[in-house]
PDB file of C-alpha atoms in Angstrom:
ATOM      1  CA  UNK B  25       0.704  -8.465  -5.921  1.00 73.00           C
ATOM      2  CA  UNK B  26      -2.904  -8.046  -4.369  1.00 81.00           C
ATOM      3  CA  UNK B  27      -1.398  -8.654  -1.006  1.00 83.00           C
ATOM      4  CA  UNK B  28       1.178  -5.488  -1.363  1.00 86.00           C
ATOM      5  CA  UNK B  29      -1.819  -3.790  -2.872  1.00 89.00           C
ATOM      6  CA  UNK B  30      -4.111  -3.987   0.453  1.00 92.00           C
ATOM      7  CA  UNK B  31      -0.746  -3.088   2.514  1.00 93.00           C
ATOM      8  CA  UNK B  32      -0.344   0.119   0.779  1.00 93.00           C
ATOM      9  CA  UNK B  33      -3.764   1.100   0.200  1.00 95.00           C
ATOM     10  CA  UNK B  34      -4.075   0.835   4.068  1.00 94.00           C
ATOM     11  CA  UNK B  35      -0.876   3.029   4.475  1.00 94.00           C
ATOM     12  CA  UNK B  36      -1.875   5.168   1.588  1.00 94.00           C
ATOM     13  CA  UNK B  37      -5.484   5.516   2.721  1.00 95.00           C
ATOM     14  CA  UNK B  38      -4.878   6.524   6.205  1.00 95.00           C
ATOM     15  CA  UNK B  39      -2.261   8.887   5.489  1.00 95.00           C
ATOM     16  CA  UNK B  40      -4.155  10.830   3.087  1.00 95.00           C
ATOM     17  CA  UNK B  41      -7.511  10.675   4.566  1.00 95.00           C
ATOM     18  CA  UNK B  42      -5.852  11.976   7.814  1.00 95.00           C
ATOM     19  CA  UNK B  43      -4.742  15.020   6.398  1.00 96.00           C
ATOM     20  CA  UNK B  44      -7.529  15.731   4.480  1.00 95.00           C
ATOM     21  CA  UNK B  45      -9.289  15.273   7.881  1.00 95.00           C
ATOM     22  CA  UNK B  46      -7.017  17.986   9.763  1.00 96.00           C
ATOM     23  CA  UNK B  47      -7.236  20.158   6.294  1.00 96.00           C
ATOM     24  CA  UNK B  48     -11.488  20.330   6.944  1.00 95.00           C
ATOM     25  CA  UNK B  49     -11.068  21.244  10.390  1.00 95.00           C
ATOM     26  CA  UNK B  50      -8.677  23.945   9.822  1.00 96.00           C
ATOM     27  CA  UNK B  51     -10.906  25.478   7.280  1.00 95.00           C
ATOM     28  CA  UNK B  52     -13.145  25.735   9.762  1.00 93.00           C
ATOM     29  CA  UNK B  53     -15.681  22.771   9.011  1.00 93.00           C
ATOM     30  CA  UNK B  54     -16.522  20.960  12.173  1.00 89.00           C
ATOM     31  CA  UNK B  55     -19.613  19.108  11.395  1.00 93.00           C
ATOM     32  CA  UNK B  56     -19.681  15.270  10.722  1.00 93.00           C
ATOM     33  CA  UNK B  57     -20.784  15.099   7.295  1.00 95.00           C
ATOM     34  CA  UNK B  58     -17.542  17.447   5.896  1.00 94.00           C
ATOM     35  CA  UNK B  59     -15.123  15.135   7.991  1.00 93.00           C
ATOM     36  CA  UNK B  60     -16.676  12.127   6.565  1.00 95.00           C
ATOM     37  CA  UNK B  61     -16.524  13.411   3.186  1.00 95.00           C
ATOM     38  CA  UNK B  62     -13.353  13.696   3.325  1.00 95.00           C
ATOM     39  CA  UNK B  63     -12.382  10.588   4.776  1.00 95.00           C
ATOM     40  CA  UNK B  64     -14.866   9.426   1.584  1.00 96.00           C
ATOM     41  CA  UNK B  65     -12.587  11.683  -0.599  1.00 96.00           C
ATOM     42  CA  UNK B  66      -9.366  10.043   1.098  1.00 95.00           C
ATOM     43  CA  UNK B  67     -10.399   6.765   0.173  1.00 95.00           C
ATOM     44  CA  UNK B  68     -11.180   7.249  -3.727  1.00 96.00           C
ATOM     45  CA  UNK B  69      -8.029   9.351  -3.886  1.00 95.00           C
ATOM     46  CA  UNK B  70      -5.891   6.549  -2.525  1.00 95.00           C
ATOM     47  CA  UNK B  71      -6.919   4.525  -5.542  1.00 95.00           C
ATOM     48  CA  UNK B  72      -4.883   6.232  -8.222  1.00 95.00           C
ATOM     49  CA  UNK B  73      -2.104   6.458  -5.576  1.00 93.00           C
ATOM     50  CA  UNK B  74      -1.858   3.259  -4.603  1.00 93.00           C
ATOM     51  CA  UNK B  75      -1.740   2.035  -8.364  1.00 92.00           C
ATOM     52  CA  UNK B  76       0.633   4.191  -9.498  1.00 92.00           C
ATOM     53  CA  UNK B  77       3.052   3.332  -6.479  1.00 90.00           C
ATOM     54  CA  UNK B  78       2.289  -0.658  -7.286  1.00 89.00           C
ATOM     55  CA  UNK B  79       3.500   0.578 -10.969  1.00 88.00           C
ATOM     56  CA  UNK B  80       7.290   1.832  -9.356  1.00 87.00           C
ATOM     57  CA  UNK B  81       7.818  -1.764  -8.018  1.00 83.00           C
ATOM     58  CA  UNK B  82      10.137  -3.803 -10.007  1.00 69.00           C
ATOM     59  CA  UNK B  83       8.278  -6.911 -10.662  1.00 71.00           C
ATOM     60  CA  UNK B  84      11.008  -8.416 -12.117  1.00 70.00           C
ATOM     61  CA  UNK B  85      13.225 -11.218 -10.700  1.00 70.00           C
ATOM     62  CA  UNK B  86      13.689 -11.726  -7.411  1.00 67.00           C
ATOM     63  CA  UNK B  87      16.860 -10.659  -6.035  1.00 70.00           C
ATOM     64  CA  UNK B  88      19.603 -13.610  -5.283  1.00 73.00           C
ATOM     65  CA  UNK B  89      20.528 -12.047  -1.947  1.00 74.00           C
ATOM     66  CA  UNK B  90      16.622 -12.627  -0.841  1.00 70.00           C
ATOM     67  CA  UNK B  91      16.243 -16.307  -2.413  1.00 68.00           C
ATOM     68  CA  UNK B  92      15.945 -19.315  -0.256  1.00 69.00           C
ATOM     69  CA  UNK B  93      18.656 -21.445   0.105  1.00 70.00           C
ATOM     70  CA  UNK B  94      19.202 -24.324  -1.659  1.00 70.00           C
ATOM     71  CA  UNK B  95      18.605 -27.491   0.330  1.00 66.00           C
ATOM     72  CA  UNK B  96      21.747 -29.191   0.992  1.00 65.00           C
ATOM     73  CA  UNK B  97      20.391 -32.943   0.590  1.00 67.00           C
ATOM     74  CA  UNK B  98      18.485 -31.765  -2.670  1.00 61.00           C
ATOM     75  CA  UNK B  99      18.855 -34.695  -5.072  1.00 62.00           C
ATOM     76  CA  UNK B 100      19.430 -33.626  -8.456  1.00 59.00           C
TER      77      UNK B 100
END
């Protein structure tokens, strides 16, 4: 699960740091310290997000169509 974790956070990060980004500059704030705040503010807010779309998954049992095949020399 940690693995899907790092590939969303990285989706979910840039995403939403990017438009917070482009959000600071339309306001008018130009220096570096606002942009990286909100990159700063991107980051922490991609926490919750990132859990809570880990949380939708279905964790369940993998589906039949995606299993491997079974060997056909497999001795029984």
């Amino acid at each position: 699960m940690i693995h899907f974790a790092f590939a969303i956070y990285s989706i979910v990060f840039s995403t939403l740091s990017g438009a917070l980004v482009v959000a600071v500059i339309v306001a008018g704030y130009f220096s570096w310290t606002s942009m990286i705040t909100s990159m700063m503010v991107g980051a922490i807010a991609s926490l919750p997000a990132t859990y809570a779309v880990l949380k939708q998954m279905d964790w369940s049992e993998p589906d039949e169509k995606h299993a491997a095949k079974q060997d056909r020399w497999y001795i029984r």
